[in-house]
XYZ file of C-alpha atoms in Angstrom:
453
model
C 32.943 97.181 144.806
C 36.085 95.510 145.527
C 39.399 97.682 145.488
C 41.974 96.966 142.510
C 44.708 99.719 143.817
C 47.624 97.366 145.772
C 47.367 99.293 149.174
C 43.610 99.455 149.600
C 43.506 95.574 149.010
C 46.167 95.414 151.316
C 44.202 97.479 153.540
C 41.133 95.017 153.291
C 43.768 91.676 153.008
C 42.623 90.773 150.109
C 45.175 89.093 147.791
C 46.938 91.115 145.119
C 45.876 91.432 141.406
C 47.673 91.290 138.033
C 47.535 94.380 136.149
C 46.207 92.757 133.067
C 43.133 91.677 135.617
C 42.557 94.997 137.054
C 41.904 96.365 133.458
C 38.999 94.379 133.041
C 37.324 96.491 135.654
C 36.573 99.651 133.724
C 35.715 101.667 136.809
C 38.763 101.347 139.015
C 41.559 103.107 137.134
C 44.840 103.177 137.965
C 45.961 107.185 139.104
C 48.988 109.025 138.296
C 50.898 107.459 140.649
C 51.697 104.430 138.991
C 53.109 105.624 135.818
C 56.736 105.523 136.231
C 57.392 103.944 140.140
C 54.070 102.848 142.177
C 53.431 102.569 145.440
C 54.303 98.975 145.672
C 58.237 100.740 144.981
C 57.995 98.049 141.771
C 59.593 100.039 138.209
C 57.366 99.985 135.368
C 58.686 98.868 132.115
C 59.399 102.023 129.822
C 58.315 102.004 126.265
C 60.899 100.229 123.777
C 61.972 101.386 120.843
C 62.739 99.897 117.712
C 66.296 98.779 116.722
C 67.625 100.734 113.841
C 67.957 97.703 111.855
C 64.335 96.770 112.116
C 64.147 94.100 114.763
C 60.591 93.289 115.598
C 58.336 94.676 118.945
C 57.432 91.773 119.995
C 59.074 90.123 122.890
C 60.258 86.586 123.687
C 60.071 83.646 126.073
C 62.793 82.872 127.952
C 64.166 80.170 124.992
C 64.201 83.765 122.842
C 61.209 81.966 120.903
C 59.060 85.138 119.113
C 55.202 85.297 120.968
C 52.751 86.243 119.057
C 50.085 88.983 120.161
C 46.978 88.286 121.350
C 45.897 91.633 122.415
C 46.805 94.824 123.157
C 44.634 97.589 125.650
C 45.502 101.334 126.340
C 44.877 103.648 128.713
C 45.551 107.307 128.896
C 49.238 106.814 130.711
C 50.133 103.099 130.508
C 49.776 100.428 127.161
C 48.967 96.457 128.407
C 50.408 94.341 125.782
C 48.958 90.192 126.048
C 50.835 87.638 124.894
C 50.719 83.476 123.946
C 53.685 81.392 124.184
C 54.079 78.544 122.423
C 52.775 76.527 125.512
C 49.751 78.145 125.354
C 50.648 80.284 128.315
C 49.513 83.502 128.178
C 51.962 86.785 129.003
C 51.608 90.378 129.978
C 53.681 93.578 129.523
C 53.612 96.735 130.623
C 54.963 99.779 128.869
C 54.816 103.624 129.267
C 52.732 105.587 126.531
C 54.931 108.537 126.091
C 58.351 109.098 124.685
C 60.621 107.514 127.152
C 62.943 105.917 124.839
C 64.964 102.395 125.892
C 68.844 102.640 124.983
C 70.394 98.928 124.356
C 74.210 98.261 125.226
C 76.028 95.812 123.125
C 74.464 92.032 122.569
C 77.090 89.783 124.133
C 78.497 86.743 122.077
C 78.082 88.946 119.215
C 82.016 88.627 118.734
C 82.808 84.859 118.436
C 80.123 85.342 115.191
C 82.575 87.185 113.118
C 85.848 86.270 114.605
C 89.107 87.650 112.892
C 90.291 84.312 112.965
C 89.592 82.385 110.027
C 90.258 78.492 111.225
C 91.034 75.773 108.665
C 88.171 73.223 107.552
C 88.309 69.748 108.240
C 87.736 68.772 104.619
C 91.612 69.492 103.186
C 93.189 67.420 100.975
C 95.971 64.946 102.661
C 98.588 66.622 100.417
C 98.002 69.702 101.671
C 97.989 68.488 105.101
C 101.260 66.570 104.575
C 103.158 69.826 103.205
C 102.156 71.894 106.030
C 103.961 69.444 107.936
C 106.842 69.601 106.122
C 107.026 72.846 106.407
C 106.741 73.148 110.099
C 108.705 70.588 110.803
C 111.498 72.198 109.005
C 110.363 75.657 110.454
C 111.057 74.446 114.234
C 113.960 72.203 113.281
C 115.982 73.915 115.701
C 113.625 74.607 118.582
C 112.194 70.819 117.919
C 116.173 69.027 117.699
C 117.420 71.174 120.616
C 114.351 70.070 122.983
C 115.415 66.501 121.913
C 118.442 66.773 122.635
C 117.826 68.239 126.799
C 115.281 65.376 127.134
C 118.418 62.884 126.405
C 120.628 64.783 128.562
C 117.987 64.132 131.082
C 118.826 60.411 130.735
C 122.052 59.908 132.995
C 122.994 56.696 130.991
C 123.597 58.140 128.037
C 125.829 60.803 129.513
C 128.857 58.909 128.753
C 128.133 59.630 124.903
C 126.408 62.769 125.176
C 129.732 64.616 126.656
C 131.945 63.376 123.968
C 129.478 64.139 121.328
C 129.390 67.711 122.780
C 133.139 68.137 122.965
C 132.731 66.809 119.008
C 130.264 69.537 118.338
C 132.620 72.193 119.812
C 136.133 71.184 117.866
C 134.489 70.279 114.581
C 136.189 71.281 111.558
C 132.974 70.134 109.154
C 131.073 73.097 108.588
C 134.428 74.864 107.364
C 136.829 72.684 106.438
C 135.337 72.207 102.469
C 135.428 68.759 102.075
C 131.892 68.799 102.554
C 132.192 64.916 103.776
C 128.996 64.948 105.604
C 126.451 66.216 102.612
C 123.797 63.406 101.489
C 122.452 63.508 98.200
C 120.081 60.917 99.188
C 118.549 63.148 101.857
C 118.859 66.330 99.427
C 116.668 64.488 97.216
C 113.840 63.196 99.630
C 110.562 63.236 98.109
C 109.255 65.189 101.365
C 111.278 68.264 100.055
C 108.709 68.048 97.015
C 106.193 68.788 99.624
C 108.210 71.257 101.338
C 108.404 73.157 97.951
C 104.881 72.673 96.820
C 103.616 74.119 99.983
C 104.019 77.965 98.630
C 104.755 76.764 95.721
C 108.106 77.311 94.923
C 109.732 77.429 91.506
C 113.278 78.251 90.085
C 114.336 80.031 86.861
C 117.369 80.535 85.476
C 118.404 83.119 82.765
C 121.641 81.834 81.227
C 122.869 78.201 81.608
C 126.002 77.925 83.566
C 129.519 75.532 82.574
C 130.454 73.449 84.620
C 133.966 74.533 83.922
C 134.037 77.578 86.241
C 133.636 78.076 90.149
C 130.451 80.418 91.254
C 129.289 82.696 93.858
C 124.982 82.803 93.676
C 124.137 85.983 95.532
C 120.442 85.179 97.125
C 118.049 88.414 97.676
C 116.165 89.082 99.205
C 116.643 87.450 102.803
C 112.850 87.597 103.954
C 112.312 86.476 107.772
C 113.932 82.722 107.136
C 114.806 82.359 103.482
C 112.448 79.596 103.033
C 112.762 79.905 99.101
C 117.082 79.707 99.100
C 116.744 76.373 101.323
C 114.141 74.940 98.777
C 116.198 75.687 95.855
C 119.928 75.358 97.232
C 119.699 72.841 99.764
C 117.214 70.052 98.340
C 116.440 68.863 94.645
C 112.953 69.001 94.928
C 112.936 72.692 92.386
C 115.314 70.272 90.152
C 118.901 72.662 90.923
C 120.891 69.799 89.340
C 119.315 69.291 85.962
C 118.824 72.892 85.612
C 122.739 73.522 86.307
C 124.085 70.340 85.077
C 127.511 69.647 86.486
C 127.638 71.994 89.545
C 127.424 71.801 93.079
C 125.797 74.146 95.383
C 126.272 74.414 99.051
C 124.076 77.097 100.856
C 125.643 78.967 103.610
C 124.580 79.803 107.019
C 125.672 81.247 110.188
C 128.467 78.957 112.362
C 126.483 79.055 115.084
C 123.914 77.063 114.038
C 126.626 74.501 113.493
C 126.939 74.352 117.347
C 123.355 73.502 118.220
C 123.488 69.680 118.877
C 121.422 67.532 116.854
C 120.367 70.461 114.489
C 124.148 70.580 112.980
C 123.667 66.892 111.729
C 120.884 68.166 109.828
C 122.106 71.137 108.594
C 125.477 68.820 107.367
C 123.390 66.190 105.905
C 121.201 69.154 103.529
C 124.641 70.312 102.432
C 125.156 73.360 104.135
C 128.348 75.039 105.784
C 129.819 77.815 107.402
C 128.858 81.580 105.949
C 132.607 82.198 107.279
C 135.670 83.652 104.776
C 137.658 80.377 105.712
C 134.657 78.450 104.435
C 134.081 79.957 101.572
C 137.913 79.871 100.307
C 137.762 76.545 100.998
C 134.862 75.038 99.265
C 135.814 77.243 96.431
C 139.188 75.592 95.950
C 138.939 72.112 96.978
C 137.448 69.185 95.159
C 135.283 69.230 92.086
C 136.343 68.065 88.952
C 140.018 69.146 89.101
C 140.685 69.396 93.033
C 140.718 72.841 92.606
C 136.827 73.681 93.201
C 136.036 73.976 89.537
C 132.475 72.886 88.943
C 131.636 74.072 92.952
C 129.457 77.141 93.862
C 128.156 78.473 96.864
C 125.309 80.354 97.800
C 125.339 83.401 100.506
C 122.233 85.239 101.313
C 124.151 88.908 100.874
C 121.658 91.384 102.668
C 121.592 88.442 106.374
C 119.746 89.525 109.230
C 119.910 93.465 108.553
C 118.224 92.759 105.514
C 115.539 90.811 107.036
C 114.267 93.658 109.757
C 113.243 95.332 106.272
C 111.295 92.111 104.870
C 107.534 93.916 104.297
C 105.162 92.173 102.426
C 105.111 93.911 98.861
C 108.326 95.946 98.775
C 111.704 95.247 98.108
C 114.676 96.403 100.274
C 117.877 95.163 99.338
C 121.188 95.656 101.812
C 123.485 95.587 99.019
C 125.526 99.171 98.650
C 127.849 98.672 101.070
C 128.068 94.886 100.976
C 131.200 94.283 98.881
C 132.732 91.523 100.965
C 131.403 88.827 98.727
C 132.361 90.715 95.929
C 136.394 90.275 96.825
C 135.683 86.786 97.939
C 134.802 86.392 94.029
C 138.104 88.227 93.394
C 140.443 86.141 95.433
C 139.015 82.987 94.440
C 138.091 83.409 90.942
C 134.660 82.659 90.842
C 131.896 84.279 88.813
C 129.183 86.256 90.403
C 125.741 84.804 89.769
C 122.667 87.154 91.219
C 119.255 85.727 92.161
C 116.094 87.456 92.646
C 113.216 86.084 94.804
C 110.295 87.350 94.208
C 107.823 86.583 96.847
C 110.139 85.922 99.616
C 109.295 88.845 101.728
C 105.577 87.790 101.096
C 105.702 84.658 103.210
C 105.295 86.630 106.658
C 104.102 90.042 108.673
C 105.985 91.566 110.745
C 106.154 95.174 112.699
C 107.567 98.236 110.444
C 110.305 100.242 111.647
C 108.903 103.100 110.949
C 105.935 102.828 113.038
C 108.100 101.329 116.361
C 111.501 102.785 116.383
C 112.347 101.907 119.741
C 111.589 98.318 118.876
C 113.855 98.359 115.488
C 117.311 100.234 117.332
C 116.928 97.565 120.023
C 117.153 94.606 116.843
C 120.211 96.775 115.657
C 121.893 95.886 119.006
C 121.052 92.988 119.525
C 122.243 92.663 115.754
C 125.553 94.562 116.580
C 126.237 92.658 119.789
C 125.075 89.302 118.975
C 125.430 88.383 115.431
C 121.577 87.750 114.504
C 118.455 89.643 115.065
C 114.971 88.876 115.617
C 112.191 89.973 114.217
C 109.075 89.984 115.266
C 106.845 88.328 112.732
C 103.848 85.922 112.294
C 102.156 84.766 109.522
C 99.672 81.341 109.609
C 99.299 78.827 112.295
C 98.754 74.925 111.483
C 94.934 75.088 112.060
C 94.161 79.096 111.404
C 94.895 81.411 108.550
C 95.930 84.190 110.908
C 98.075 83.998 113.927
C 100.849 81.334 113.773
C 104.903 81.041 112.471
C 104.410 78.917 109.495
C 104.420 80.830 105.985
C 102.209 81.818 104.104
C 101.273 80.060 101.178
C 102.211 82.756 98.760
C 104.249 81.876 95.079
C 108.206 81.706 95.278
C 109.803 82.096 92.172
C 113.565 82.081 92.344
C 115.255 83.722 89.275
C 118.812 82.618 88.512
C 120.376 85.534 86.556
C 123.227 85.859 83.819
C 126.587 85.499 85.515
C 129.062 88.320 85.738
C 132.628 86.649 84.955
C 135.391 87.544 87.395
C 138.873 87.722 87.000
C 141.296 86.215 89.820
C 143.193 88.512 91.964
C 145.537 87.905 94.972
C 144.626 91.167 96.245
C 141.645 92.717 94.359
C 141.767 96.265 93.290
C 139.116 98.570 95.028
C 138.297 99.874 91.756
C 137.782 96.472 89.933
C 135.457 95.696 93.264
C 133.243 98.758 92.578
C 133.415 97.643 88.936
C 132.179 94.386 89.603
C 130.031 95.104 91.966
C 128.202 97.680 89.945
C 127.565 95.188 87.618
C 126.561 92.598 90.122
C 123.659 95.713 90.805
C 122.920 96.328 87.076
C 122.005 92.514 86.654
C 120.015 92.213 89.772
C 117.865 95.166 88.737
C 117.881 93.868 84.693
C 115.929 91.046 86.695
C 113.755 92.891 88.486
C 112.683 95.305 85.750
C 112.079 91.864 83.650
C 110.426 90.075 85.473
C 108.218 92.606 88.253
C 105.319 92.413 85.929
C 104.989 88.822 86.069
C 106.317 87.810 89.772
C 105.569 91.096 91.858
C 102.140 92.486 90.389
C 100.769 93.460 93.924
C 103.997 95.435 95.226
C 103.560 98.691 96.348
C 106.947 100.229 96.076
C 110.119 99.362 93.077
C 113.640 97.821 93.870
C 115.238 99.635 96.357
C 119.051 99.339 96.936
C 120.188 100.415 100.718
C 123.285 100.775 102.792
């Protein structure tokens, strides 16, 4: 009888056999030996077991197309499973028949099937896709203008007009001198800043109307990461500032230095904005409007500034407001009335790290605060093509609310206890808002009004 064990028909050079054609000869058994490693030193295939969700026994080709069984043989030690490809081809297995059990790692590409990165479609509406450029491109303004501006100093012939233009942007008197010469109401009112607005959207409110026969101070809160909402309704029309407040003229503030980055500064002039400095403010408060004396002229100064915003968290409200009485004496000295606003859904628009969880992270923003003037936190909210990871806002509601002004009487020197007096006040109204209007404009917060330092 001819031999079906591998050595013997080595033995007797006589080519090897499958093990699905030994079986077929009853007689010639395979011994002990080959369950688990055989003499040919080749490993046997233990016996699978099903995955916990179900997935079939069967096996698959190497397209991972499902075979269907043809037959399947046992022995006392080993199970021969046959199989039929979709070619016709016929395969064998060979498994273990005891309770050797297989253990799977992790299926790779399972990942990129369930990313946490939820990418745009293609199929958005062009308005959509136009105010998300808006929005960025007001976003990098001053990354996007400065980079412009080293690419033409890269040019050697236009030198001769980029140093003078630099020695302009260094003596300029525009940002704080109050004549406010450079604002363009044509380029306040661009329809893009419609856009720029709709992108959250963005609306404003006001509580009391306003005469045009007194001077203002509009206190903005809170200061989020970049205070998209007090640039959409301060610095543009498109939220409608002038028909609400018939008569007046707002200029937002902002730190000088951002009226010595080349390029940007034309901008910034052009949108109406000037220096967050004391001389500024004194002197757009008592020059021009409608009797040379600034009557009919307000300003608008984001209060809490760049302490405020290392406390922007999604859902909570953190105002830097109990110590801050410097605007309040500003108001004093220059007879104009204080006029708090409450945005609700500022601190919405981005993420960032909480102090509480990385304290080494927020004491090194408090001196770089201290030292340098600004801060920066470390947020991120939505990219251009991704819902996830990016620095563009999110597209959360703004609602600015205007609230009732608090009238002021002028002092040359103002009395620390009519500042606390006022200033009390100033507190009273901002929280009359809050309390008002919470229910309506902050339904998903997580925490009340808080007033700090």
């Amino acid at each position: 009888m001819e031999p079906s064990l591998p050595q013997e028909r080595e033995n007797q050079d006589l080519p090897q056999k499958s093990y699905a054609d030994a079986l077929h000869h009853p007689l010639q058994t395979a011994p002990e030996q080959y369950i688990g490693q055989g003499e040919d030193n080749l490993p046997r295939t233990p016996k699978k077991k099903s995955h916990k969700k179900g997935l079939s026994r069967l096996i698959g080709d190497h397209n991972g197309d499902t075979l269907e069984p043809l037959a399947r043989k046992e022995t006392p030690s080993l199970v021969i499973e046959e199989y039929q490809d979709k070619d016709g081809e016929h395969l064998t297995t060979l498994r273990r028949n005891d309770t050797i059990e297989l253990v799977s790692g992790r299926r790779a590409g399972a990942g990129w099937e369930r990313s946490h990165i939820r990418f745009a479609p293609l199929s958005i509406p062009l308005k959509r896709r136009l105010q998300t450029l808006v929005v960025l491109a007001h976003t990098l303004s001053v990354a996007g203008l400065l980079a412009i501006f080293f690419l033409l100093c890269a040019i050697p012939l236009l030198w001769p007009i980029l140093l003078p233009y630099l020695i302009h942007v260094i003596f300029s008197q525009a940002p704080h001198s109050g004549t406010l010469s450079r604002r363009s109401n044509y380029c306040r009112s661009l329809k893009i800043w419609s856009l720029f607005a709709s992108y959250f959207p963005a609306r404003l409110h006001r509580s009391a109307a306003l005469p045009a026969t007194r001077k203002y101070i509009f206190g903005y809160h809170p200061h989020g990461i970049i205070s998209h909402g007090a640039f959409a309704a301060f610095a543009t029309e498109a939220l409608g500032f002038s028909k609400l407040f018939p008569g007046i003229e707002n200029t937002l503030l902002t730190l000088e230095t951002n009226f010595r980055i080349p390029l940007y500064r034309e901008y910034a002039l052009a949108m109406g904005l000037a220096s967050v400095s004391r001389e500024s403010c004194e002197n757009i408060l008592s020059r021009g409007g409608s009797n040379n004396e600034g009557m009919g002229r307000a300003i608008t100064i984001v209060v809490g500034g760049a302490r405020e915003s290392l406390d922007a968290q999604p859902n909570t409200l953190r105002l830097v407001l109990r110590k801050r009485k410097g605007f309040v004496k500003l108001a004093i000295r220059t007879g104009a009335d204080l006029v708090p606003v409450l945005s609700f859904g500022e601190n919405e628009l981005y993420d960032q790290i909480q102090s509480d969880q990385h304290p080494l992270i927020h004491k090194m923003q408090l001196i770089v605060k201290k030292v340098m003037g600004f801060t920066v936190p470390l947020f991120h909210a939505r990219g251009v093509f991704n819902y996830d990871i990016g620095i563009l806002p999110y597209r959360r509601p703004l609602n600015v609310v205007v609230g009732r002004p608090i009238k002021v009487s002028q002092q040359t020197k103002p009395d620390d206890a009519y500042v606390d007096e006022i200033h009390a006040s100033y507190v009273s109204e901002l929280e009359r808002i809050w309390e008002k209007w919470r229910d309506q404009f902050a339904m998903e917060r997580t925490s009340e009004l808080e007033i700090v330092e």
